[in-house]
PDB file of C-alpha atoms in Angstrom:
ATOM      1  CA  MET A   1      25.688   5.538  20.028  1.00 58.00           C
ATOM      2  CA  THR A   2      27.214   4.687  23.545  1.00 65.00           C
ATOM      3  CA  SER A   3      29.670   2.402  24.768  1.00 75.00           C
ATOM      4  CA  LEU A   4      29.746  -1.674  23.028  1.00 77.00           C
ATOM      5  CA  LYS A   5      28.849  -2.643  26.391  1.00 77.00           C
ATOM      6  CA  ILE A   6      25.737  -0.385  26.842  1.00 77.00           C
ATOM      7  CA  LYS A   7      24.340  -1.357  23.203  1.00 72.00           C
ATOM      8  CA  TYR A   8      25.050  -5.222  24.585  1.00 73.00           C
ATOM      9  CA  PHE A   9      22.899  -4.503  27.298  1.00 73.00           C
ATOM     10  CA  ILE A  10      20.566  -2.768  25.723  1.00 71.00           C
ATOM     11  CA  LYS A  11      19.998  -5.667  22.152  1.00 69.00           C
ATOM     12  CA  ARG A  12      19.835  -8.250  24.785  1.00 70.00           C
ATOM     13  CA  PHE A  13      16.800  -6.547  26.595  1.00 68.00           C
ATOM     14  CA  LEU A  14      15.095  -5.876  23.977  1.00 65.00           C
ATOM     15  CA  ARG A  15      15.206  -7.983  20.718  1.00 60.00           C
ATOM     16  CA  THR A  16      13.497 -10.081  22.873  1.00 59.00           C
ATOM     17  CA  SER A  17       9.417 -11.189  21.986  1.00 54.00           C
ATOM     18  CA  ARG A  18       7.996  -8.239  23.693  1.00 55.00           C
ATOM     19  CA  ASN A  19       9.541  -5.997  20.716  1.00 50.00           C
ATOM     20  CA  SER A  20       6.936  -7.841  18.206  1.00 66.00           C
ATOM     21  CA  LYS A  21       4.061  -5.657  18.801  1.00 79.00           C
ATOM     22  CA  TYR A  22       5.939  -2.343  17.417  1.00 86.00           C
ATOM     23  CA  VAL A  23       5.572  -1.180  13.756  1.00 92.00           C
ATOM     24  CA  LEU A  24       9.049   0.354  12.062  1.00 94.00           C
ATOM     25  CA  GLN A  25       8.099   2.705   9.341  1.00 95.00           C
ATOM     26  CA  SER A  26      10.756   4.195   6.611  1.00 96.00           C
ATOM     27  CA  ILE A  27       9.855   7.451   5.469  1.00 96.00           C
ATOM     28  CA  THR A  28      11.812   9.372   2.969  1.00 95.00           C
ATOM     29  CA  HIS A  29      10.583  13.737   3.158  1.00 91.00           C
ATOM     30  CA  VAL A  30      13.538  15.951   2.705  1.00 90.00           C
ATOM     31  CA  GLU A  31      13.433  15.902   6.534  1.00 93.00           C
ATOM     32  CA  PRO A  32      13.742  11.468   6.384  1.00 96.00           C
ATOM     33  CA  GLN A  33      12.341  10.715   9.310  1.00 96.00           C
ATOM     34  CA  ILE A  34      12.293   6.567  11.127  1.00 96.00           C
ATOM     35  CA  SER A  35       8.712   5.987  13.675  1.00 95.00           C
ATOM     36  CA  ILE A  36       8.034   2.702  16.195  1.00 93.00           C
ATOM     37  CA  ILE A  37       4.138   2.976  15.961  1.00 91.00           C
ATOM     38  CA  GLY A  38       2.763   0.609  18.775  1.00 85.00           C
ATOM     39  CA  SER A  39      -0.629   0.040  20.677  1.00 80.00           C
ATOM     40  CA  GLU A  40      -0.415   3.487  23.177  1.00 83.00           C
ATOM     41  CA  ILE A  41       2.955   5.482  21.230  1.00 85.00           C
ATOM     42  CA  TYR A  42       4.048   7.104  17.921  1.00 91.00           C
ATOM     43  CA  PHE A  43       7.862   7.699  18.116  1.00 93.00           C
ATOM     44  CA  GLU A  44       9.522   9.641  14.767  1.00 94.00           C
ATOM     45  CA  PHE A  45      12.883  10.555  14.335  1.00 95.00           C
ATOM     46  CA  LYS A  46      13.915  13.094  12.277  1.00 96.00           C
ATOM     47  CA  VAL A  47      16.576  13.868  10.530  1.00 96.00           C
ATOM     48  CA  THR A  48      17.536  17.535   9.603  1.00 95.00           C
ATOM     49  CA  PRO A  49      20.473  19.969   8.328  1.00 94.00           C
ATOM     50  CA  ASP A  50      19.863  22.981  10.316  1.00 94.00           C
ATOM     51  CA  LYS A  51      21.736  21.764  13.589  1.00 94.00           C
ATOM     52  CA  THR A  52      20.461  23.918  16.142  1.00 94.00           C
ATOM     53  CA  LYS A  53      17.097  22.150  16.227  1.00 94.00           C
ATOM     54  CA  ASP A  54      18.852  19.482  17.009  1.00 93.00           C
ATOM     55  CA  ARG A  55      18.225  17.208  19.812  1.00 92.00           C
ATOM     56  CA  LYS A  56      13.895  19.103  19.987  1.00 94.00           C
ATOM     57  CA  ARG A  57      12.123  17.545  20.597  1.00 95.00           C
ATOM     58  CA  GLU A  58       7.725  17.291  20.643  1.00 94.00           C
ATOM     59  CA  SER A  59       5.263  15.859  22.954  1.00 93.00           C
ATOM     60  CA  GLY A  60       1.970  15.020  20.814  1.00 91.00           C
ATOM     61  CA  LEU A  61      -1.034  13.297  20.839  1.00 88.00           C
ATOM     62  CA  MET A  62      -3.137  12.088  17.639  1.00 82.00           C
ATOM     63  CA  SER A  63      -6.235   9.664  18.168  1.00 80.00           C
ATOM     64  CA  THR A  64      -5.705   8.310  21.816  1.00 82.00           C
ATOM     65  CA  VAL A  65      -1.203   7.679  21.314  1.00 86.00           C
ATOM     66  CA  LYS A  66       1.161   9.434  22.704  1.00 91.00           C
ATOM     67  CA  THR A  67       3.266  11.088  19.781  1.00 93.00           C
ATOM     68  CA  GLU A  68       7.205  11.798  20.380  1.00 95.00           C
ATOM     69  CA  THR A  69       9.567  13.147  18.628  1.00 95.00           C
ATOM     70  CA  LEU A  70      12.668  13.845  18.327  1.00 95.00           C
ATOM     71  CA  TRP A  71      15.065  15.480  15.909  1.00 95.00           C
ATOM     72  CA  VAL A  72      18.572  13.959  15.224  1.00 93.00           C
ATOM     73  CA  TYR A  73      21.259  16.347  13.274  1.00 95.00           C
ATOM     74  CA  SER A  74      23.148  15.482  10.312  1.00 95.00           C
ATOM     75  CA  LYS A  75      25.553  17.787   7.728  1.00 94.00           C
ATOM     76  CA  ASN A  76      24.154  14.744   5.699  1.00 95.00           C
ATOM     77  CA  VAL A  77      20.631  13.373   6.501  1.00 95.00           C
ATOM     78  CA  VAL A  78      20.602  10.620   3.728  1.00 96.00           C
ATOM     79  CA  THR A  79      23.659   9.240   5.306  1.00 96.00           C
ATOM     80  CA  GLY A  80      22.346  10.566   8.909  1.00 95.00           C
ATOM     81  CA  TRP A  81      19.311   7.794   7.665  1.00 96.00           C
ATOM     82  CA  MET A  82      20.457   5.205   7.406  1.00 95.00           C
ATOM     83  CA  LYS A  83      22.786   5.166   9.627  1.00 94.00           C
ATOM     84  CA  LEU A  84      19.953   5.529  11.867  1.00 93.00           C
ATOM     85  CA  LEU A  85      17.982   3.012   9.549  1.00 93.00           C
ATOM     86  CA  ARG A  86      20.998  -0.114  10.107  1.00 91.00           C
ATOM     87  CA  ILE A  87      21.247   1.244  14.855  1.00 87.00           C
ATOM     88  CA  LEU A  88      17.454   0.609  14.790  1.00 88.00           C
ATOM     89  CA  LYS A  89      17.222  -3.041  13.186  1.00 87.00           C
ATOM     90  CA  GLU A  90      20.032  -4.017  15.326  1.00 82.00           C
ATOM     91  CA  VAL A  91      18.885  -2.645  18.613  1.00 80.00           C
ATOM     92  CA  PHE A  92      14.923  -3.977  17.843  1.00 81.00           C
ATOM     93  CA  MET A  93      12.844  -6.635  16.795  1.00 81.00           C
ATOM     94  CA  PHE A  94      10.125  -4.871  14.771  1.00 86.00           C
ATOM     95  CA  CYS A  95       6.928  -7.402  12.999  1.00 86.00           C
ATOM     96  CA  ARG A  96       6.075  -5.171  10.925  1.00 90.00           C
ATOM     97  CA  HIS A  97       8.487  -2.809   8.327  1.00 94.00           C
ATOM     98  CA  ARG A  98       6.559   0.145   5.204  1.00 96.00           C
ATOM     99  CA  ILE A  99       8.327   3.140   3.375  1.00 97.00           C
ATOM    100  CA  ILE A 100       6.741   5.259   2.637  1.00 97.00           C
ATOM    101  CA  PHE A 101       8.932   6.382  -0.500  1.00 97.00           C
ATOM    102  CA  HIS A 102       9.217  10.116  -2.122  1.00 96.00           C
ATOM    103  CA  LEU A 103      11.178   9.999  -5.142  1.00 95.00           C
ATOM    104  CA  ASP A 104      11.682  13.226  -5.792  1.00 95.00           C
ATOM    105  CA  SER A 105      13.415  14.011  -2.185  1.00 94.00           C
ATOM    106  CA  TYR A 106      16.341  12.572  -2.691  1.00 94.00           C
ATOM    107  CA  PRO A 107      17.013  12.273  -6.837  1.00 94.00           C
ATOM    108  CA  LEU A 108      19.751  11.345  -7.115  1.00 94.00           C
ATOM    109  CA  GLN A 109      20.424   8.765  -3.674  1.00 95.00           C
ATOM    110  CA  ASN A 110      16.802   7.074  -4.511  1.00 96.00           C
ATOM    111  CA  LYS A 111      18.684   3.398  -5.848  1.00 96.00           C
ATOM    112  CA  ALA A 112      21.211   4.209  -3.133  1.00 96.00           C
ATOM    113  CA  ILE A 113      18.806   5.121  -0.404  1.00 96.00           C
ATOM    114  CA  ILE A 114      16.144   1.191  -2.127  1.00 97.00           C
ATOM    115  CA  ASP A 115      19.950   0.058  -1.823  1.00 96.00           C
ATOM    116  CA  CYS A 116      19.632   0.428   2.253  1.00 95.00           C
ATOM    117  CA  ILE A 117      16.802  -0.456   3.396  1.00 95.00           C
ATOM    118  CA  LYS A 118      17.362  -3.742   0.906  1.00 95.00           C
ATOM    119  CA  SER A 119      20.839  -4.879   3.246  1.00 94.00           C
ATOM    120  CA  ARG A 120      18.761  -4.427   6.349  1.00 90.00           C
ATOM    121  CA  THR A 121      14.813  -5.569   4.960  1.00 87.00           C
ATOM    122  CA  PRO A 122      14.490  -7.065   2.108  1.00 81.00           C
ATOM    123  CA  SER A 123      10.717  -7.972   2.108  1.00 90.00           C
ATOM    124  CA  ILE A 124       8.807  -5.288   3.468  1.00 95.00           C
ATOM    125  CA  ASP A 125       5.475  -5.182   4.117  1.00 96.00           C
ATOM    126  CA  GLY A 126       4.088  -2.629   2.898  1.00 97.00           C
ATOM    127  CA  CYS A 127       5.111   0.528   0.820  1.00 97.00           C
ATOM    128  CA  ASP A 128       3.346   3.753  -1.042  1.00 97.00           C
ATOM    129  CA  ILE A 129       5.205   5.085  -3.237  1.00 97.00           C
ATOM    130  CA  TYR A 130       4.657   8.660  -4.575  1.00 96.00           C
ATOM    131  CA  GLY A 131       6.284  11.658  -7.246  1.00 94.00           C
ATOM    132  CA  LYS A 132       5.263  13.954  -9.243  1.00 90.00           C
ATOM    133  CA  THR A 133       7.721  13.301 -12.169  1.00 82.00           C
ATOM    134  CA  GLU A 134       8.040  10.603 -14.810  1.00 79.00           C
ATOM    135  CA  THR A 135      10.596   7.445 -12.977  1.00 85.00           C
ATOM    136  CA  ASP A 136      10.061   4.895 -14.225  1.00 94.00           C
ATOM    137  CA  GLU A 137      13.251   3.503 -13.025  1.00 95.00           C
ATOM    138  CA  ASP A 138      13.292   4.669 -10.153  1.00 95.00           C
ATOM    139  CA  VAL A 139      10.407   2.827  -9.696  1.00 96.00           C
ATOM    140  CA  LYS A 140      11.371  -0.574 -10.755  1.00 95.00           C
ATOM    141  CA  TYR A 141      14.813  -0.863  -8.587  1.00 96.00           C
ATOM    142  CA  PHE A 142      12.341  -0.555  -5.554  1.00 96.00           C
ATOM    143  CA  LEU A 143       9.844  -3.318  -6.680  1.00 95.00           C
ATOM    144  CA  ASN A 144      12.818  -5.560  -7.705  1.00 95.00           C
ATOM    145  CA  ASN A 145      15.472  -4.936  -4.915  1.00 95.00           C
ATOM    146  CA  LEU A 146      12.615  -5.420  -1.853  1.00 95.00           C
ATOM    147  CA  ASN A 147       9.449  -8.270  -2.223  1.00 94.00           C
ATOM    148  CA  VAL A 148       6.600  -6.526  -1.004  1.00 95.00           C
ATOM    149  CA  THR A 149       4.575  -9.163   0.896  1.00 95.00           C
ATOM    150  CA  GLU A 150       0.948  -6.628   1.969  1.00 96.00           C
ATOM    151  CA  TYR A 151       0.395  -3.746   0.326  1.00 97.00           C
ATOM    152  CA  VAL A 152       1.480  -1.476  -2.478  1.00 97.00           C
ATOM    153  CA  GLY A 153       0.514   2.359  -2.999  1.00 97.00           C
ATOM    154  CA  ILE A 154       1.719   3.961  -6.196  1.00 97.00           C
ATOM    155  CA  ASP A 155       1.476   7.587  -7.026  1.00 96.00           C
ATOM    156  CA  VAL A 156       3.066   8.509  -9.524  1.00 95.00           C
ATOM    157  CA  LYS A 157       3.067   9.800 -13.103  1.00 91.00           C
ATOM    158  CA  LEU A 158       5.072   6.549 -15.247  1.00 94.00           C
ATOM    159  CA  SER A 159       4.825   6.162 -18.978  1.00 93.00           C
ATOM    160  CA  ASP A 160       3.025   3.435 -20.906  1.00 91.00           C
ATOM    161  CA  SER A 161       5.083   1.696 -21.284  1.00 91.00           C
ATOM    162  CA  PHE A 162       5.975   0.346 -17.593  1.00 94.00           C
ATOM    163  CA  ARG A 163       5.208  -3.255 -16.356  1.00 93.00           C
ATOM    164  CA  PHE A 164       4.564  -3.397 -12.757  1.00 94.00           C
ATOM    165  CA  PRO A 165       7.409  -6.275 -12.287  1.00 91.00           C
ATOM    166  CA  GLN A 166       6.167  -8.527  -8.836  1.00 85.00           C
ATOM    167  CA  ASP A 167       4.435 -11.417  -9.124  1.00 85.00           C
ATOM    168  CA  ASN A 168       3.691 -12.188  -4.975  1.00 86.00           C
ATOM    169  CA  TYR A 169       0.440 -12.334  -4.354  1.00 91.00           C
ATOM    170  CA  LEU A 170      -1.012  -8.843  -1.938  1.00 95.00           C
ATOM    171  CA  GLU A 171      -3.599  -7.751  -0.260  1.00 95.00           C
ATOM    172  CA  TYR A 172      -3.975  -3.685  -1.553  1.00 96.00           C
ATOM    173  CA  PHE A 173      -2.969  -2.896  -4.314  1.00 97.00           C
ATOM    174  CA  VAL A 174      -3.658   0.592  -5.574  1.00 97.00           C
ATOM    175  CA  VAL A 175      -2.324   2.937  -7.782  1.00 97.00           C
ATOM    176  CA  TYR A 176      -3.330   6.916  -8.801  1.00 94.00           C
ATOM    177  CA  SER A 177      -2.384   7.774 -12.766  1.00 92.00           C
ATOM    178  CA  ALA A 178      -3.154   4.976 -13.777  1.00 95.00           C
ATOM    179  CA  SER A 179      -2.874   5.327 -17.518  1.00 93.00           C
ATOM    180  CA  TRP A 180       0.723   2.741 -17.453  1.00 95.00           C
ATOM    181  CA  VAL A 181      -2.182  -0.266 -16.348  1.00 96.00           C
ATOM    182  CA  THR A 182      -3.286  -2.045 -19.521  1.00 96.00           C
ATOM    183  CA  PHE A 183      -6.360  -4.516 -20.027  1.00 97.00           C
ATOM    184  CA  ASP A 184      -3.300  -7.158 -19.805  1.00 95.00           C
ATOM    185  CA  GLN A 185      -1.256  -5.507 -16.931  1.00 94.00           C
ATOM    186  CA  LEU A 186      -5.047  -5.277 -15.483  1.00 96.00           C
ATOM    187  CA  LEU A 187      -4.497  -9.316 -15.586  1.00 95.00           C
ATOM    188  CA  HIS A 188      -1.546 -10.272 -14.088  1.00 92.00           C
ATOM    189  CA  LEU A 189      -1.577  -7.753 -11.112  1.00 93.00           C
ATOM    190  CA  ASN A 190      -2.072 -10.351  -7.946  1.00 92.00           C
ATOM    191  CA  ALA A 191      -4.523  -9.427  -5.347  1.00 95.00           C
ATOM    192  CA  SER A 192      -7.265  -9.404  -2.666  1.00 94.00           C
ATOM    193  CA  ARG A 193      -8.076  -6.072  -3.153  1.00 95.00           C
ATOM    194  CA  LEU A 194      -7.954  -3.623  -6.294  1.00 97.00           C
ATOM    195  CA  TYR A 195      -7.308  -0.140  -6.458  1.00 97.00           C
ATOM    196  CA  ILE A 196      -7.271   1.938  -9.663  1.00 97.00           C
ATOM    197  CA  HIS A 197      -7.408   5.209  -9.645  1.00 96.00           C
ATOM    198  CA  GLY A 198      -7.620   6.907 -13.502  1.00 94.00           C
ATOM    199  CA  SER A 199      -7.831   3.511 -15.739  1.00 94.00           C
ATOM    200  CA  ILE A 200      -8.250   3.835 -19.134  1.00 94.00           C
ATOM    201  CA  LEU A 201      -9.957   0.692 -19.851  1.00 97.00           C
ATOM    202  CA  THR A 202     -12.448   1.355 -21.525  1.00 97.00           C
ATOM    203  CA  ASN A 203     -16.311  -0.129 -20.647  1.00 97.00           C
ATOM    204  CA  GLN A 204     -15.776  -3.093 -23.419  1.00 97.00           C
ATOM    205  CA  GLU A 205     -12.755  -4.036 -22.197  1.00 98.00           C
ATOM    206  CA  LEU A 206     -14.505  -3.691 -18.491  1.00 97.00           C
ATOM    207  CA  ASN A 207     -16.520  -5.843 -20.202  1.00 97.00           C
ATOM    208  CA  SER A 208     -15.089  -8.803 -20.808  1.00 98.00           C
ATOM    209  CA  TYR A 209     -12.789  -8.124 -17.896  1.00 97.00           C
ATOM    210  CA  LEU A 210     -16.298  -8.797 -15.840  1.00 98.00           C
ATOM    211  CA  LEU A 211     -16.773 -11.923 -17.634  1.00 97.00           C
ATOM    212  CA  LEU A 212     -13.389 -13.075 -17.120  1.00 97.00           C
ATOM    213  CA  TRP A 213     -13.715 -13.453 -13.655  1.00 97.00           C
ATOM    214  CA  MET A 214     -16.904 -15.146 -14.308  1.00 97.00           C
ATOM    215  CA  THR A 215     -15.882 -17.979 -15.975  1.00 96.00           C
ATOM    216  CA  PHE A 216     -12.554 -18.302 -12.765  1.00 94.00           C
ATOM    217  CA  GLN A 217     -10.205 -17.658 -15.388  1.00 94.00           C
ATOM    218  CA  CYS A 218      -9.428 -14.533 -13.334  1.00 94.00           C
ATOM    219  CA  HIS A 219      -8.347 -12.849 -10.418  1.00 94.00           C
ATOM    220  CA  GLN A 220     -10.175 -15.897  -8.194  1.00 92.00           C
ATOM    221  CA  ASN A 221      -8.836 -14.812  -5.063  1.00 93.00           C
ATOM    222  CA  LEU A 222     -10.485 -11.238  -5.601  1.00 95.00           C
ATOM    223  CA  LYS A 223     -12.936  -9.448  -2.322  1.00 93.00           C
ATOM    224  CA  PHE A 224     -12.721  -5.811  -3.532  1.00 94.00           C
ATOM    225  CA  LEU A 225     -12.430  -3.997  -7.535  1.00 96.00           C
ATOM    226  CA  LEU A 226     -12.590  -0.049  -7.667  1.00 96.00           C
ATOM    227  CA  ILE A 227     -11.636   0.783 -11.082  1.00 97.00           C
ATOM    228  CA  ASP A 228     -13.303   4.212 -13.136  1.00 96.00           C
ATOM    229  CA  VAL A 229     -15.590   4.139 -15.189  1.00 96.00           C
ATOM    230  CA  THR A 230     -14.058   5.767 -18.718  1.00 94.00           C
ATOM    231  CA  GLU A 231     -16.928   5.938 -20.323  1.00 94.00           C
ATOM    232  CA  PRO A 232     -19.842   5.977 -17.891  1.00 93.00           C
ATOM    233  CA  GLN A 233     -22.791   6.696 -20.867  1.00 93.00           C
ATOM    234  CA  SER A 234     -22.959   3.519 -21.782  1.00 93.00           C
ATOM    235  CA  LEU A 235     -22.468   1.130 -18.590  1.00 95.00           C
ATOM    236  CA  ASP A 236     -25.447  -1.120 -20.451  1.00 96.00           C
ATOM    237  CA  THR A 237     -21.825  -1.909 -22.499  1.00 97.00           C
ATOM    238  CA  ILE A 238     -19.994  -3.112 -19.297  1.00 97.00           C
ATOM    239  CA  LEU A 239     -23.289  -5.175 -18.176  1.00 97.00           C
ATOM    240  CA  ASN A 240     -23.218  -7.184 -20.784  1.00 97.00           C
ATOM    241  CA  LEU A 241     -23.087 -10.160 -19.584  1.00 97.00           C
ATOM    242  CA  PRO A 242     -25.614 -12.205 -16.954  1.00 96.00           C
ATOM    243  CA  HIS A 243     -26.618 -10.591 -14.393  1.00 96.00           C
ATOM    244  CA  GLU A 244     -29.041  -9.901 -11.161  1.00 94.00           C
ATOM    245  CA  ARG A 245     -30.186  -5.875 -10.444  1.00 93.00           C
ATOM    246  CA  ILE A 246     -31.362  -6.450  -6.200  1.00 90.00           C
ATOM    247  CA  ASN A 247     -34.322  -4.913  -5.416  1.00 87.00           C
ATOM    248  CA  PRO A 248     -33.009  -1.550  -2.998  1.00 85.00           C
ATOM    249  CA  ASP A 249     -35.397  -1.711  -0.994  1.00 85.00           C
ATOM    250  CA  VAL A 250     -34.178  -5.571  -0.009  1.00 81.00           C
ATOM    251  CA  GLU A 251     -30.975  -5.652   2.574  1.00 83.00           C
ATOM    252  CA  ARG A 252     -28.484  -8.648   2.210  1.00 83.00           C
ATOM    253  CA  ILE A 253     -26.162  -9.608   4.716  1.00 82.00           C
ATOM    254  CA  VAL A 254     -23.416 -11.252   3.037  1.00 80.00           C
ATOM    255  CA  ARG A 255     -20.472 -13.507   3.764  1.00 78.00           C
ATOM    256  CA  LEU A 256     -17.133 -12.679   2.533  1.00 78.00           C
ATOM    257  CA  PRO A 257     -14.026 -14.668   1.640  1.00 74.00           C
ATOM    258  CA  ASN A 258     -12.718 -14.750   4.576  1.00 75.00           C
ATOM    259  CA  ASN A 259     -15.632 -15.914   6.919  1.00 76.00           C
ATOM    260  CA  ASP A 260     -16.940 -11.568   7.748  1.00 81.00           C
ATOM    261  CA  THR A 261     -20.273 -10.871   6.938  1.00 82.00           C
ATOM    262  CA  ILE A 262     -21.222  -6.954   5.654  1.00 81.00           C
ATOM    263  CA  SER A 263     -24.336  -5.922   4.988  1.00 85.00           C
ATOM    264  CA  LEU A 264     -25.116  -5.206   1.724  1.00 83.00           C
ATOM    265  CA  LYS A 265     -28.255  -2.699  -0.900  1.00 82.00           C
ATOM    266  CA  GLU A 266     -29.406  -2.990  -4.045  1.00 87.00           C
ATOM    267  CA  GLY A 267     -26.971  -3.064  -5.813  1.00 91.00           C
ATOM    268  CA  ILE A 268     -25.891  -5.112  -9.548  1.00 94.00           C
ATOM    269  CA  ASP A 269     -25.430  -8.874  -8.862  1.00 94.00           C
ATOM    270  CA  ILE A 270     -23.627 -11.358 -11.885  1.00 96.00           C
ATOM    271  CA  ARG A 271     -22.584 -15.282 -10.276  1.00 95.00           C
ATOM    272  CA  ARG A 272     -19.314 -16.854 -10.459  1.00 94.00           C
ATOM    273  CA  ASN A 273     -19.468 -20.545 -12.090  1.00 92.00           C
ATOM    274  CA  ASP A 274     -18.084 -21.640  -8.154  1.00 90.00           C
ATOM    275  CA  GLY A 275     -20.813 -20.447  -6.520  1.00 89.00           C
ATOM    276  CA  MET A 276     -19.341 -16.517  -5.844  1.00 91.00           C
ATOM    277  CA  THR A 277     -20.884 -13.715  -5.883  1.00 93.00           C
ATOM    278  CA  GLY A 278     -19.939  -9.906  -7.684  1.00 94.00           C
ATOM    279  CA  THR A 279     -21.895  -7.466  -6.600  1.00 94.00           C
ATOM    280  CA  ILE A 280     -21.517  -4.459  -8.651  1.00 95.00           C
ATOM    281  CA  HIS A 281     -22.384  -0.289  -7.171  1.00 93.00           C
ATOM    282  CA  PHE A 282     -21.877   2.250 -10.448  1.00 94.00           C
ATOM    283  CA  ASP A 283     -20.011   5.856  -7.922  1.00 90.00           C
ATOM    284  CA  GLN A 284     -20.373   9.328  -9.223  1.00 88.00           C
ATOM    285  CA  ARG A 285     -17.410  10.976  -7.643  1.00 83.00           C
ATOM    286  CA  LEU A 286     -16.958  14.852  -8.775  1.00 81.00           C
ATOM    287  CA  ASP A 287     -16.163  13.999 -12.377  1.00 85.00           C
ATOM    288  CA  LYS A 288     -15.483  11.056 -12.669  1.00 89.00           C
ATOM    289  CA  MET A 289     -17.284   6.979 -12.394  1.00 94.00           C
ATOM    290  CA  ARG A 290     -15.795   4.311 -10.469  1.00 95.00           C
ATOM    291  CA  LEU A 291     -16.908   0.744 -10.886  1.00 96.00           C
ATOM    292  CA  MET A 292     -16.607  -0.805  -7.365  1.00 95.00           C
ATOM    293  CA  MET A 293     -17.593  -4.496  -6.322  1.00 95.00           C
ATOM    294  CA  TRP A 294     -17.858  -6.750  -3.684  1.00 94.00           C
ATOM    295  CA  VAL A 295     -17.143 -11.098  -3.697  1.00 93.00           C
ATOM    296  CA  SER A 296     -18.644 -12.404  -1.167  1.00 89.00           C
ATOM    297  CA  ARG A 297     -20.926 -15.911  -0.585  1.00 83.00           C
ATOM    298  CA  ILE A 298     -24.571 -15.396  -0.905  1.00 76.00           C
ATOM    299  CA  GLU A 299     -26.498 -17.554   1.552  1.00 66.00           C
TER     300      GLU A 299
END
């Protein structure tokens, strides 16, 4: 925002590998913000329509990380946020970029915001999408225009006809209102860790899914699965397959697909035809039962 000469020297100084340790996090709140996150600093800019907050600064501590917040006034906060994003992307090099997208904050400008992000960074590492209204179109537009490489979280009520548009591999996929996740959709979610809250799948469909996994016909890269059980009174339907109940007094050290080891007690083992083991636990959380499965190689 200063002279071209000063801007040139700042960019020459900052755009080095030393800055690749910083994460850029963009959030579309009512006061949209952009944060620069490092191992020892959490610096956030908030764009506000309140002129009295302009240049207001607050400092704090979040665990052991120092936090700094600066408010920047803009008559049009979305335009001000876009300008700030452009400046930060020009000046800094970031190793990662995360988006927290609130669909209800500026519903009429969601596509313009997505287009702005795409023009600056078409590929992002992770995103969380929130919203209370049924907005299939905006969620599809977001996922069709931004390539998400590692993590997708969706906390939006979507219609039963919604189809997840990306087929690239993810490390994490989390959905909180999963009434749209049919059996066929589940098979096509390409992630190593799946968290399916609010699932509508029947116990018979869960049984069919596990049988496909055991015969190496789906989710070969799965590391962890969490999914709601809609019929907790008939768990035998899910377990109508070859399995082994583990002695609850025995603690096992198992090796995960990434070669890390964890300790597991009790559970129900199912075997895949390549030697990998899925260890199933059923967990009651409030009024819901969940199936959790860890994938490991038991040595």
